[in-house]
Amino acid sequence: MTATKAGREHIQRVLDIIKETERDGLLVDRRGDGLSGISGLKTVGVLQRLAKLFADEADACYLEIGVYQGLTLVSTALEAPDMACFGIDNFATLDPDGKNQAIVRARLETFAAVNATLIDADFEDALEGLGAHLVGRQVGVYFVDGPHDYRSQLVCLLAGLKHLREGAVIIIDDANYPDVRWSTRDFLHGHPEFKMVFEAYSPAHPVNMTAAEKKTHELGWLNGVNILVHDPDGALPEMLPPVDPTERTLYLNEWLAHRKIFAELAPEALDLAAAVCSGDTDAEAKARDAILAKHGGLEGGIEDRFPDRNVYSAGLTEGRYNKFTR
Ligand SMILES: C[S@@+](CC[C@H](N)C(=O)[O-])C[C@H]1O[C@@H](n2cnc3c(N)ncnc32)[C@H](O)[C@@H]1O
């Protein structure tokens, strides 16, 4: 990391920005011009203000994982027109008609966000090759809003680390999900040079909110947020996202599910379990059909699997040493 800023004063500025965002929400509202998306407006507002904070720093840039239709990328890029902004998305989800990439490209053009670059790739591949895009820049504001499973969240944080600059701020969206809170927590345990400065949650995922709740939280942090700041001097005390320690059973279940012959059918199998347990016979029939349909589409190799304890180690080396290169 380049030593340009950090310490108390910088962290205080970050805190002030979050407080201003809590009070005022969006910095510049472009919804009337057709800029929409699925992030809370305070989330967008904090990105806009943080981008401005780093805008004067030579070689600072903005990075986001999860562009969707470009709300956060465009909104942020326009507030720091001289700062390079990068958005990574492979349009793997939330895109049933396959239109999101075209929408993002059209919006970048319509809003003249010429400092923004869309990287159309899986986030792990993109993070691995990010140096080629950054060409010497370092990330001051890092927005994590891609796949929300525990491992993806943690990989976003770990693989992003080497690209961050002194004083970097990480904004982690969708922190309502326990998987997201667990990964933030585990990252903070392993990287005490980062501290959480702010967290906010809402009572449910937007899909399960009442109309009134949704209206309120769309103006806020929608599905929750964790905000971390680089704090190499340890100016702040430890602050961790809340988790339920008994949830660890679910992560143990993940291991139990992964090794089963039909591991890929786990979500559909749970729908079947829900139908069976509630006695809903229509839902049960539907879930069975869904399982059989997905089973029919499973790629080859299933016939080589065992009913349980599949470890996929056949063909791996039975002994390999590392060796000095110099
Ligand atoms: C919640 S949306 C992002 C919302 C967006 N920030 C906004 O402004 O509204 C999550 C995005 O992550 C993307 N995504 C999911 N898995 C991904 C992966 N493996 N690599 C890259 N992007 C991924 C999805 O395609 C989706 O567009």
mmCIF file of C-alpha atoms and ligand atoms in Angstrom:
data_model
loop_
_atom_site.group_PDB
_atom_site.id
_atom_site.type_symbol
_atom_site.label_atom_id
_atom_site.label_comp_id
_atom_site.label_asym_id
_atom_site.label_seq_id
_atom_site.Cartn_x
_atom_site.Cartn_y
_atom_site.Cartn_z
ATOM 1 C CA MET A 1 0.000 0.000 0.000
ATOM 2 C CA THR A 2 1.162 3.546 -0.725
ATOM 3 C CA ALA A 3 1.506 5.677 2.388
ATOM 4 C CA THR A 4 -0.491 8.756 1.484
ATOM 5 C CA LYS A 5 -3.207 8.905 4.066
ATOM 6 C CA ALA A 6 -4.406 7.095 7.115
ATOM 7 C CA GLY A 7 -4.685 7.822 10.795
ATOM 8 C CA ARG A 8 -7.180 9.616 12.979
ATOM 9 C CA GLU A 9 -7.912 12.619 10.781
ATOM 10 C CA HIS A 10 -8.646 10.507 7.748
ATOM 11 C CA ILE A 11 -10.830 8.123 9.743
ATOM 12 C CA GLN A 12 -12.686 11.091 11.231
ATOM 13 C CA ARG A 13 -13.391 12.349 7.700
ATOM 14 C CA VAL A 14 -14.745 8.918 6.765
ATOM 15 C CA LEU A 15 -16.969 8.949 9.862
ATOM 16 C CA ASP A 16 -18.191 12.460 9.016
ATOM 17 C CA ILE A 17 -19.050 11.316 5.494
ATOM 18 C CA ILE A 18 -21.100 8.427 6.844
ATOM 19 C CA LYS A 19 -22.891 10.750 9.287
ATOM 20 C CA GLU A 20 -23.638 13.203 6.483
ATOM 21 C CA THR A 21 -24.981 10.322 4.412
ATOM 22 C CA GLU A 22 -27.160 9.133 7.307
ATOM 23 C CA ARG A 23 -28.595 12.649 7.462
ATOM 24 C CA ASP A 24 -28.866 13.553 3.764
ATOM 25 C CA GLY A 25 -28.855 10.260 1.803
ATOM 26 C CA LEU A 26 -27.922 10.599 -1.859
ATOM 27 C CA LEU A 27 -25.437 13.307 -2.763
ATOM 28 C CA VAL A 28 -26.722 13.748 -6.325
ATOM 29 C CA ASP A 29 -29.986 12.140 -7.369
ATOM 30 C CA ARG A 30 -30.161 10.997 -11.005
ATOM 31 C CA ARG A 31 -33.239 8.782 -10.683
ATOM 32 C CA GLY A 32 -35.250 11.347 -12.658
ATOM 33 C CA ASP A 33 -32.808 10.841 -15.541
ATOM 34 C CA GLY A 34 -33.418 7.103 -15.535
ATOM 35 C CA LEU A 35 -30.598 5.840 -13.311
ATOM 36 C CA SER A 36 -31.963 2.967 -11.219
ATOM 37 C CA GLY A 37 -30.651 -0.159 -9.530
ATOM 38 C CA ILE A 38 -30.882 -2.316 -6.453
ATOM 39 C CA SER A 39 -28.714 -0.576 -3.888
ATOM 40 C CA GLY A 40 -30.045 1.566 -1.046
ATOM 41 C CA LEU A 41 -29.789 5.286 -1.671
ATOM 42 C CA LYS A 42 -27.603 5.857 1.395
ATOM 43 C CA THR A 43 -25.267 3.189 0.033
ATOM 44 C CA VAL A 44 -25.060 5.111 -3.241
ATOM 45 C CA GLY A 45 -24.660 8.387 -1.331
ATOM 46 C CA VAL A 46 -21.769 7.131 0.759
ATOM 47 C CA LEU A 47 -19.975 5.847 -2.360
ATOM 48 C CA GLN A 48 -20.422 9.240 -4.031
ATOM 49 C CA ARG A 49 -18.981 11.113 -1.048
ATOM 50 C CA LEU A 50 -16.120 8.668 -0.480
ATOM 51 C CA ALA A 51 -15.135 8.873 -4.150
ATOM 52 C CA LYS A 52 -14.856 12.651 -3.759
ATOM 53 C CA LEU A 53 -12.666 12.149 -0.684
ATOM 54 C CA PHE A 54 -10.105 10.219 -2.746
ATOM 55 C CA ALA A 55 -10.592 12.143 -5.992
ATOM 56 C CA ASP A 56 -7.634 14.494 -5.506
ATOM 57 C CA GLU A 57 -5.183 11.704 -4.776
ATOM 58 C CA ALA A 58 -2.963 10.833 -7.684
ATOM 59 C CA ASP A 59 -3.412 7.218 -8.743
ATOM 60 C CA ALA A 60 -6.400 6.541 -6.496
ATOM 61 C CA CYS A 61 -9.304 4.666 -8.040
ATOM 62 C CA TYR A 62 -12.725 3.204 -7.265
ATOM 63 C CA LEU A 63 -13.505 -0.483 -7.618
ATOM 64 C CA GLU A 64 -16.801 -2.316 -7.349
ATOM 65 C CA ILE A 65 -17.783 -5.969 -7.632
ATOM 66 C CA GLY A 66 -21.404 -6.284 -8.804
ATOM 67 C CA VAL A 67 -22.496 -3.657 -11.315
ATOM 68 C CA TYR A 68 -25.971 -5.004 -12.252
ATOM 69 C CA GLN A 69 -27.441 -2.107 -14.299
ATOM 70 C CA GLY A 70 -24.824 0.457 -13.334
ATOM 71 C CA LEU A 71 -26.487 2.514 -10.576
ATOM 72 C CA THR A 72 -23.510 2.510 -8.209
ATOM 73 C CA LEU A 73 -20.802 2.598 -10.896
ATOM 74 C CA VAL A 74 -22.311 5.522 -12.819
ATOM 75 C CA SER A 75 -23.379 7.468 -9.702
ATOM 76 C CA THR A 76 -19.897 7.193 -8.212
ATOM 77 C CA ALA A 77 -17.946 7.855 -11.403
ATOM 78 C CA LEU A 78 -19.843 11.087 -12.046
ATOM 79 C CA GLU A 79 -18.900 12.471 -8.623
ATOM 80 C CA ALA A 80 -15.177 11.963 -9.247
ATOM 81 C CA PRO A 81 -14.799 12.582 -12.994
ATOM 82 C CA ASP A 82 -10.994 12.625 -12.867
ATOM 83 C CA MET A 83 -10.741 9.359 -10.965
ATOM 84 C CA ALA A 84 -10.708 6.010 -12.752
ATOM 85 C CA CYS A 85 -13.630 3.820 -11.675
ATOM 86 C CA PHE A 86 -13.796 0.079 -12.364
ATOM 87 C CA GLY A 87 -16.839 -2.186 -12.127
ATOM 88 C CA ILE A 88 -16.620 -5.972 -12.346
ATOM 89 C CA ASP A 89 -19.626 -8.113 -13.309
ATOM 90 C CA ASN A 90 -20.094 -11.288 -15.325
ATOM 91 C CA PHE A 91 -23.881 -10.764 -15.398
ATOM 92 C CA ALA A 92 -24.329 -14.237 -13.930
ATOM 93 C CA THR A 93 -27.418 -13.447 -11.861
ATOM 94 C CA LEU A 94 -30.386 -11.063 -11.706
ATOM 95 C CA ASP A 95 -30.354 -10.878 -15.489
ATOM 96 C CA PRO A 96 -33.089 -13.203 -16.813
ATOM 97 C CA ASP A 97 -33.281 -11.451 -20.215
ATOM 98 C CA GLY A 98 -29.514 -11.030 -20.632
ATOM 99 C CA LYS A 99 -29.905 -7.263 -21.000
ATOM 100 C CA ASN A 100 -27.875 -5.878 -18.098
ATOM 101 C CA GLN A 101 -24.527 -5.548 -19.824
ATOM 102 C CA ALA A 102 -26.119 -3.540 -22.662
ATOM 103 C CA ILE A 103 -27.969 -1.390 -20.094
ATOM 104 C CA VAL A 104 -24.719 -0.629 -18.252
ATOM 105 C CA ARG A 105 -22.877 0.264 -21.471
ATOM 106 C CA ALA A 106 -25.750 2.476 -22.617
ATOM 107 C CA ARG A 107 -25.875 4.253 -19.251
ATOM 108 C CA LEU A 108 -22.129 4.850 -19.199
ATOM 109 C CA GLU A 109 -22.569 6.550 -22.540
ATOM 110 C CA THR A 110 -25.792 8.436 -21.791
ATOM 111 C CA PHE A 111 -24.421 9.821 -18.530
ATOM 112 C CA ALA A 112 -20.979 10.383 -20.108
ATOM 113 C CA ALA A 113 -19.225 8.492 -17.342
ATOM 114 C CA VAL A 114 -16.050 8.352 -19.403
ATOM 115 C CA ASN A 115 -13.860 7.607 -16.373
ATOM 116 C CA ALA A 116 -15.725 4.338 -15.706
ATOM 117 C CA THR A 117 -14.672 0.959 -17.101
ATOM 118 C CA LEU A 118 -16.822 -2.150 -17.070
ATOM 119 C CA ILE A 119 -14.837 -5.370 -16.656
ATOM 120 C CA ASP A 120 -17.046 -8.170 -17.944
ATOM 121 C CA ALA A 121 -15.637 -11.129 -16.015
ATOM 122 C CA ASP A 122 -16.063 -13.401 -13.049
ATOM 123 C CA PHE A 123 -14.889 -11.475 -9.986
ATOM 124 C CA GLU A 124 -12.174 -13.983 -9.031
ATOM 125 C CA ASP A 125 -10.622 -13.935 -12.504
ATOM 126 C CA ALA A 126 -10.938 -10.166 -12.663
ATOM 127 C CA LEU A 127 -9.330 -9.626 -9.257
ATOM 128 C CA GLU A 128 -6.468 -11.909 -10.243
ATOM 129 C CA GLY A 129 -5.753 -9.881 -13.399
ATOM 130 C CA LEU A 130 -6.736 -6.505 -11.965
ATOM 131 C CA GLY A 131 -3.201 -5.097 -12.134
ATOM 132 C CA ALA A 132 -3.509 -4.900 -15.939
ATOM 133 C CA HIS A 133 -6.501 -2.566 -15.565
ATOM 134 C CA LEU A 134 -5.214 -0.516 -12.646
ATOM 135 C CA VAL A 135 -1.795 0.146 -14.255
ATOM 136 C CA GLY A 136 -0.250 1.494 -11.084
ATOM 137 C CA ARG A 137 -3.433 2.860 -9.507
ATOM 138 C CA GLN A 138 -4.581 1.763 -6.079
ATOM 139 C CA VAL A 139 -8.116 1.385 -4.843
ATOM 140 C CA GLY A 140 -9.288 4.005 -2.342
ATOM 141 C CA VAL A 141 -12.966 3.012 -2.321
ATOM 142 C CA TYR A 142 -13.855 -0.661 -2.696
ATOM 143 C CA PHE A 143 -17.530 -1.625 -3.001
ATOM 144 C CA VAL A 144 -18.312 -5.324 -2.550
ATOM 145 C CA ASP A 145 -21.760 -6.168 -3.970
ATOM 146 C CA GLY A 146 -21.381 -9.356 -6.041
ATOM 147 C CA PRO A 147 -22.218 -12.942 -5.068
ATOM 148 C CA HIS A 148 -23.127 -13.080 -1.382
ATOM 149 C CA ASP A 149 -22.093 -16.587 -0.374
ATOM 150 C CA TYR A 150 -19.565 -16.735 2.455
ATOM 151 C CA ARG A 151 -16.593 -17.783 0.322
ATOM 152 C CA SER A 152 -17.185 -15.219 -2.438
ATOM 153 C CA GLN A 153 -17.494 -12.448 0.120
ATOM 154 C CA LEU A 154 -14.272 -13.485 1.833
ATOM 155 C CA VAL A 155 -12.406 -13.886 -1.472
ATOM 156 C CA CYS A 156 -13.524 -10.387 -2.531
ATOM 157 C CA LEU A 157 -11.966 -9.023 0.648
ATOM 158 C CA LEU A 158 -8.796 -11.117 0.571
ATOM 159 C CA ALA A 159 -8.053 -10.847 -3.151
ATOM 160 C CA GLY A 160 -8.880 -7.151 -3.185
ATOM 161 C CA LEU A 161 -6.449 -6.431 -0.351
ATOM 162 C CA LYS A 162 -3.262 -6.138 -2.381
ATOM 163 C CA HIS A 163 -4.849 -3.491 -4.620
ATOM 164 C CA LEU A 164 -5.942 -1.218 -1.769
ATOM 165 C CA ARG A 165 -4.181 2.003 -0.859
ATOM 166 C CA GLU A 166 -3.409 3.471 2.537
ATOM 167 C CA GLY A 167 -6.638 4.585 4.221
ATOM 168 C CA ALA A 168 -8.854 2.599 1.842
ATOM 169 C CA VAL A 169 -12.536 2.261 2.686
ATOM 170 C CA ILE A 170 -14.423 -0.991 1.988
ATOM 171 C CA ILE A 171 -18.204 -0.858 1.684
ATOM 172 C CA ILE A 172 -19.832 -4.280 1.941
ATOM 173 C CA ASP A 173 -23.430 -4.389 0.765
ATOM 174 C CA ASP A 174 -26.165 -6.867 1.775
ATOM 175 C CA ALA A 175 -24.819 -7.315 5.288
ATOM 176 C CA ASN A 176 -28.272 -8.473 6.407
ATOM 177 C CA TYR A 177 -27.173 -11.923 5.174
ATOM 178 C CA PRO A 178 -25.417 -13.847 7.967
ATOM 179 C CA ASP A 179 -22.951 -15.206 5.365
ATOM 180 C CA VAL A 180 -21.889 -11.627 4.647
ATOM 181 C CA ARG A 181 -21.597 -10.740 8.347
ATOM 182 C CA TRP A 182 -19.602 -13.903 9.062
ATOM 183 C CA SER A 183 -17.151 -13.216 6.242
ATOM 184 C CA THR A 184 -16.679 -9.576 7.314
ATOM 185 C CA ARG A 185 -16.097 -10.773 10.867
ATOM 186 C CA ASP A 186 -13.610 -13.457 9.852
ATOM 187 C CA PHE A 187 -11.763 -10.986 7.603
ATOM 188 C CA LEU A 188 -11.512 -8.466 10.464
ATOM 189 C CA HIS A 189 -10.149 -11.152 12.788
ATOM 190 C CA GLY A 190 -7.431 -11.987 10.252
ATOM 191 C CA HIS A 191 -6.724 -8.351 9.297
ATOM 192 C CA PRO A 192 -6.752 -6.189 12.424
ATOM 193 C CA GLU A 193 -5.267 -3.339 10.334
ATOM 194 C CA PHE A 194 -8.861 -2.863 9.118
ATOM 195 C CA LYS A 195 -11.648 -1.762 11.432
ATOM 196 C CA MET A 196 -15.365 -1.623 10.974
ATOM 197 C CA VAL A 197 -16.502 2.004 11.309
ATOM 198 C CA PHE A 198 -20.197 1.591 10.654
ATOM 199 C CA GLU A 199 -22.841 -1.110 10.314
ATOM 200 C CA ALA A 200 -26.552 -0.895 9.599
ATOM 201 C CA TYR A 201 -29.188 -3.552 9.040
ATOM 202 C CA SER A 202 -32.878 -3.671 8.149
ATOM 203 C CA PRO A 203 -35.496 -6.103 9.452
ATOM 204 C CA ALA A 204 -35.630 -8.407 6.394
ATOM 205 C CA HIS A 205 -34.433 -8.900 2.839
ATOM 206 C CA PRO A 206 -36.308 -6.383 0.613
ATOM 207 C CA VAL A 207 -38.215 -9.280 -0.982
ATOM 208 C CA ASN A 208 -39.716 -10.070 2.433
ATOM 209 C CA MET A 209 -40.308 -6.473 3.587
ATOM 210 C CA THR A 210 -43.720 -4.868 3.877
ATOM 211 C CA ALA A 211 -44.343 -2.093 1.356
ATOM 212 C CA ALA A 212 -43.797 0.522 4.087
ATOM 213 C CA GLU A 213 -40.541 -1.083 5.228
ATOM 214 C CA LYS A 214 -39.313 -1.254 1.654
ATOM 215 C CA LYS A 215 -40.064 2.398 1.044
ATOM 216 C CA THR A 216 -38.090 3.365 4.133
ATOM 217 C CA HIS A 217 -35.105 1.113 3.557
ATOM 218 C CA GLU A 218 -34.792 1.847 -0.168
ATOM 219 C CA LEU A 219 -33.910 5.356 0.974
ATOM 220 C CA GLY A 220 -31.403 3.878 3.436
ATOM 221 C CA TRP A 221 -28.975 0.952 3.376
ATOM 222 C CA LEU A 222 -31.615 -1.429 1.946
ATOM 223 C CA ASN A 223 -30.303 -4.923 2.788
ATOM 224 C CA GLY A 224 -27.680 -3.813 5.296
ATOM 225 C CA VAL A 225 -24.111 -2.546 5.098
ATOM 226 C CA ASN A 226 -20.721 -3.009 6.769
ATOM 227 C CA ILE A 227 -18.160 -0.236 6.231
ATOM 228 C CA LEU A 228 -14.481 -0.903 6.989
ATOM 229 C CA VAL A 229 -11.549 1.492 6.977
ATOM 230 C CA HIS A 230 -7.832 0.846 6.813
ATOM 231 C CA ASP A 231 -6.571 1.694 10.291
ATOM 232 C CA PRO A 232 -2.911 0.643 10.418
ATOM 233 C CA ASP A 233 -2.233 2.639 13.620
ATOM 234 C CA GLY A 234 -5.083 0.986 15.496
ATOM 235 C CA ALA A 235 -6.831 4.303 16.166
ATOM 236 C CA LEU A 236 -10.190 2.549 16.476
ATOM 237 C CA PRO A 237 -11.135 -0.328 18.786
ATOM 238 C CA GLU A 238 -12.369 -3.633 17.388
ATOM 239 C CA MET A 239 -16.000 -3.601 16.257
ATOM 240 C CA LEU A 240 -17.446 -6.768 14.739
ATOM 241 C CA PRO A 241 -20.697 -7.549 12.893
ATOM 242 C CA PRO A 242 -23.128 -9.552 15.016
ATOM 243 C CA VAL A 243 -23.522 -13.250 14.227
ATOM 244 C CA ASP A 244 -25.348 -16.123 15.863
ATOM 245 C CA PRO A 245 -22.704 -18.641 17.003
ATOM 246 C CA THR A 246 -25.202 -21.498 16.539
ATOM 247 C CA GLU A 247 -25.250 -20.673 12.819
ATOM 248 C CA ARG A 248 -22.012 -22.578 12.623
ATOM 249 C CA THR A 249 -24.186 -25.683 12.312
ATOM 250 C CA LEU A 250 -25.244 -24.395 8.897
ATOM 251 C CA TYR A 251 -21.630 -24.121 7.733
ATOM 252 C CA LEU A 252 -21.033 -27.646 8.990
ATOM 253 C CA ASN A 253 -24.085 -28.673 6.967
ATOM 254 C CA GLU A 254 -22.467 -27.104 3.925
ATOM 255 C CA TRP A 255 -19.623 -29.603 4.231
ATOM 256 C CA LEU A 256 -22.122 -32.439 4.777
ATOM 257 C CA ALA A 257 -24.060 -31.365 1.668
ATOM 258 C CA HIS A 258 -21.018 -30.850 -0.564
ATOM 259 C CA ARG A 259 -19.888 -34.442 -0.183
ATOM 260 C CA LYS A 260 -23.274 -36.007 -1.113
ATOM 261 C CA ILE A 261 -23.856 -37.536 -4.535
ATOM 262 C CA PHE A 262 -26.435 -34.918 -5.561
ATOM 263 C CA ALA A 263 -24.914 -31.905 -3.791
ATOM 264 C CA GLU A 264 -25.948 -29.580 -6.631
ATOM 265 C CA LEU A 265 -29.609 -30.335 -5.897
ATOM 266 C CA ALA A 266 -29.414 -28.987 -2.323
ATOM 267 C CA PRO A 267 -31.565 -25.841 -2.851
ATOM 268 C CA GLU A 268 -34.300 -27.839 -4.610
ATOM 269 C CA ALA A 269 -34.051 -30.591 -1.972
ATOM 270 C CA LEU A 270 -34.692 -27.981 0.720
ATOM 271 C CA ASP A 271 -37.773 -26.740 -1.164
ATOM 272 C CA LEU A 272 -38.968 -30.360 -1.160
ATOM 273 C CA ALA A 273 -38.238 -30.631 2.568
ATOM 274 C CA ALA A 274 -40.250 -27.453 3.210
ATOM 275 C CA ALA A 275 -43.187 -28.800 1.166
ATOM 276 C CA VAL A 276 -43.103 -32.193 2.909
ATOM 277 C CA CYS A 277 -42.844 -30.650 6.374
ATOM 278 C CA SER A 278 -45.706 -28.227 5.759
ATOM 279 C CA GLY A 279 -47.895 -30.894 4.145
ATOM 280 C CA ASP A 280 -48.308 -28.795 0.979
ATOM 281 C CA THR A 281 -48.785 -31.538 -1.616
ATOM 282 C CA ASP A 282 -48.889 -29.169 -4.622
ATOM 283 C CA ALA A 283 -45.590 -27.612 -3.611
ATOM 284 C CA GLU A 284 -44.226 -31.111 -2.979
ATOM 285 C CA ALA A 285 -45.084 -32.209 -6.533
ATOM 286 C CA LYS A 286 -43.550 -29.022 -7.945
ATOM 287 C CA ALA A 287 -40.365 -29.489 -5.921
ATOM 288 C CA ARG A 288 -40.047 -33.106 -7.089
ATOM 289 C CA ASP A 289 -40.375 -31.957 -10.713
ATOM 290 C CA ALA A 290 -37.759 -29.272 -10.137
ATOM 291 C CA ILE A 291 -35.359 -31.829 -8.650
ATOM 292 C CA LEU A 292 -35.857 -34.255 -11.543
ATOM 293 C CA ALA A 293 -35.459 -31.467 -14.120
ATOM 294 C CA LYS A 294 -32.223 -30.253 -12.561
ATOM 295 C CA HIS A 295 -31.002 -33.833 -12.111
ATOM 296 C CA GLY A 296 -31.523 -34.421 -15.815
ATOM 297 C CA GLY A 297 -29.317 -31.444 -16.602
ATOM 298 C CA LEU A 298 -26.430 -32.366 -14.316
ATOM 299 C CA GLU A 299 -23.142 -32.616 -16.156
ATOM 300 C CA GLY A 300 -21.326 -35.946 -16.533
ATOM 301 C CA GLY A 301 -19.366 -37.650 -13.786
ATOM 302 C CA ILE A 302 -22.314 -38.232 -11.452
ATOM 303 C CA GLU A 303 -22.157 -41.971 -12.205
ATOM 304 C CA ASP A 304 -18.628 -42.072 -10.749
ATOM 305 C CA ARG A 305 -19.731 -40.594 -7.465
ATOM 306 C CA PHE A 306 -20.375 -42.392 -4.177
ATOM 307 C CA PRO A 307 -23.598 -41.899 -2.208
ATOM 308 C CA ASP A 308 -21.651 -39.904 0.396
ATOM 309 C CA ARG A 309 -18.125 -38.741 1.361
ATOM 310 C CA ASN A 310 -17.195 -37.773 -2.198
ATOM 311 C CA VAL A 311 -13.808 -36.103 -1.813
ATOM 312 C CA TYR A 312 -12.741 -35.632 -5.449
ATOM 313 C CA SER A 313 -9.124 -36.480 -4.653
ATOM 314 C CA ALA A 314 -8.629 -39.202 -7.291
ATOM 315 C CA GLY A 315 -5.672 -38.288 -9.486
ATOM 316 C CA LEU A 316 -4.175 -35.780 -7.052
ATOM 317 C CA THR A 317 -0.519 -36.233 -6.196
ATOM 318 C CA GLU A 318 0.329 -38.594 -3.316
ATOM 319 C CA GLY A 319 3.286 -36.423 -2.323
ATOM 320 C CA ARG A 320 4.754 -33.165 -3.689
ATOM 321 C CA TYR A 321 7.452 -30.889 -2.252
ATOM 322 C CA ASN A 322 7.877 -27.174 -2.662
ATOM 323 C CA LYS A 323 11.391 -26.075 -3.627
ATOM 324 C CA PHE A 324 13.525 -22.920 -3.512
ATOM 325 C CA THR A 325 13.627 -20.942 -6.733
ATOM 326 C CA ARG A 326 16.862 -19.089 -5.779
HETATM 327 C C1 LIG B 1 -26.802 -6.935 -6.198
HETATM 328 S S1 LIG B 1 -26.237 -6.846 -7.827
HETATM 329 C C2 LIG B 1 -25.296 -5.371 -7.845
HETATM 330 C C3 LIG B 1 -26.135 -4.136 -7.678
HETATM 331 C C4 LIG B 1 -25.473 -2.858 -8.147
HETATM 332 N N1 LIG B 1 -24.294 -2.528 -7.361
HETATM 333 C C5 LIG B 1 -26.399 -1.650 -8.245
HETATM 334 O O1 LIG B 1 -25.892 -0.560 -8.365
HETATM 335 O O2 LIG B 1 -27.610 -1.754 -8.273
HETATM 336 C C6 LIG B 1 -25.078 -8.161 -7.855
HETATM 337 C C7 LIG B 1 -24.339 -8.350 -9.172
HETATM 338 O O3 LIG B 1 -23.288 -9.293 -8.942
HETATM 339 C C8 LIG B 1 -23.065 -9.979 -10.142
HETATM 340 N N2 LIG B 1 -22.346 -11.263 -9.917
HETATM 341 C C9 LIG B 1 -22.834 -12.412 -9.364
HETATM 342 N N3 LIG B 1 -21.893 -13.371 -9.362
HETATM 343 C C10 LIG B 1 -20.782 -12.832 -9.929
HETATM 344 C C11 LIG B 1 -19.472 -13.319 -10.208
HETATM 345 N N4 LIG B 1 -19.127 -14.587 -9.908
HETATM 346 N N5 LIG B 1 -18.579 -12.484 -10.789
HETATM 347 C C12 LIG B 1 -18.926 -11.204 -11.116
HETATM 348 N N6 LIG B 1 -20.145 -10.684 -10.865
HETATM 349 C C13 LIG B 1 -21.073 -11.470 -10.275
HETATM 350 C C14 LIG B 1 -24.454 -10.218 -10.696
HETATM 351 O O4 LIG B 1 -24.391 -10.453 -12.104
HETATM 352 C C15 LIG B 1 -25.179 -8.924 -10.305
HETATM 353 O O5 LIG B 1 -25.239 -8.022 -11.380
#
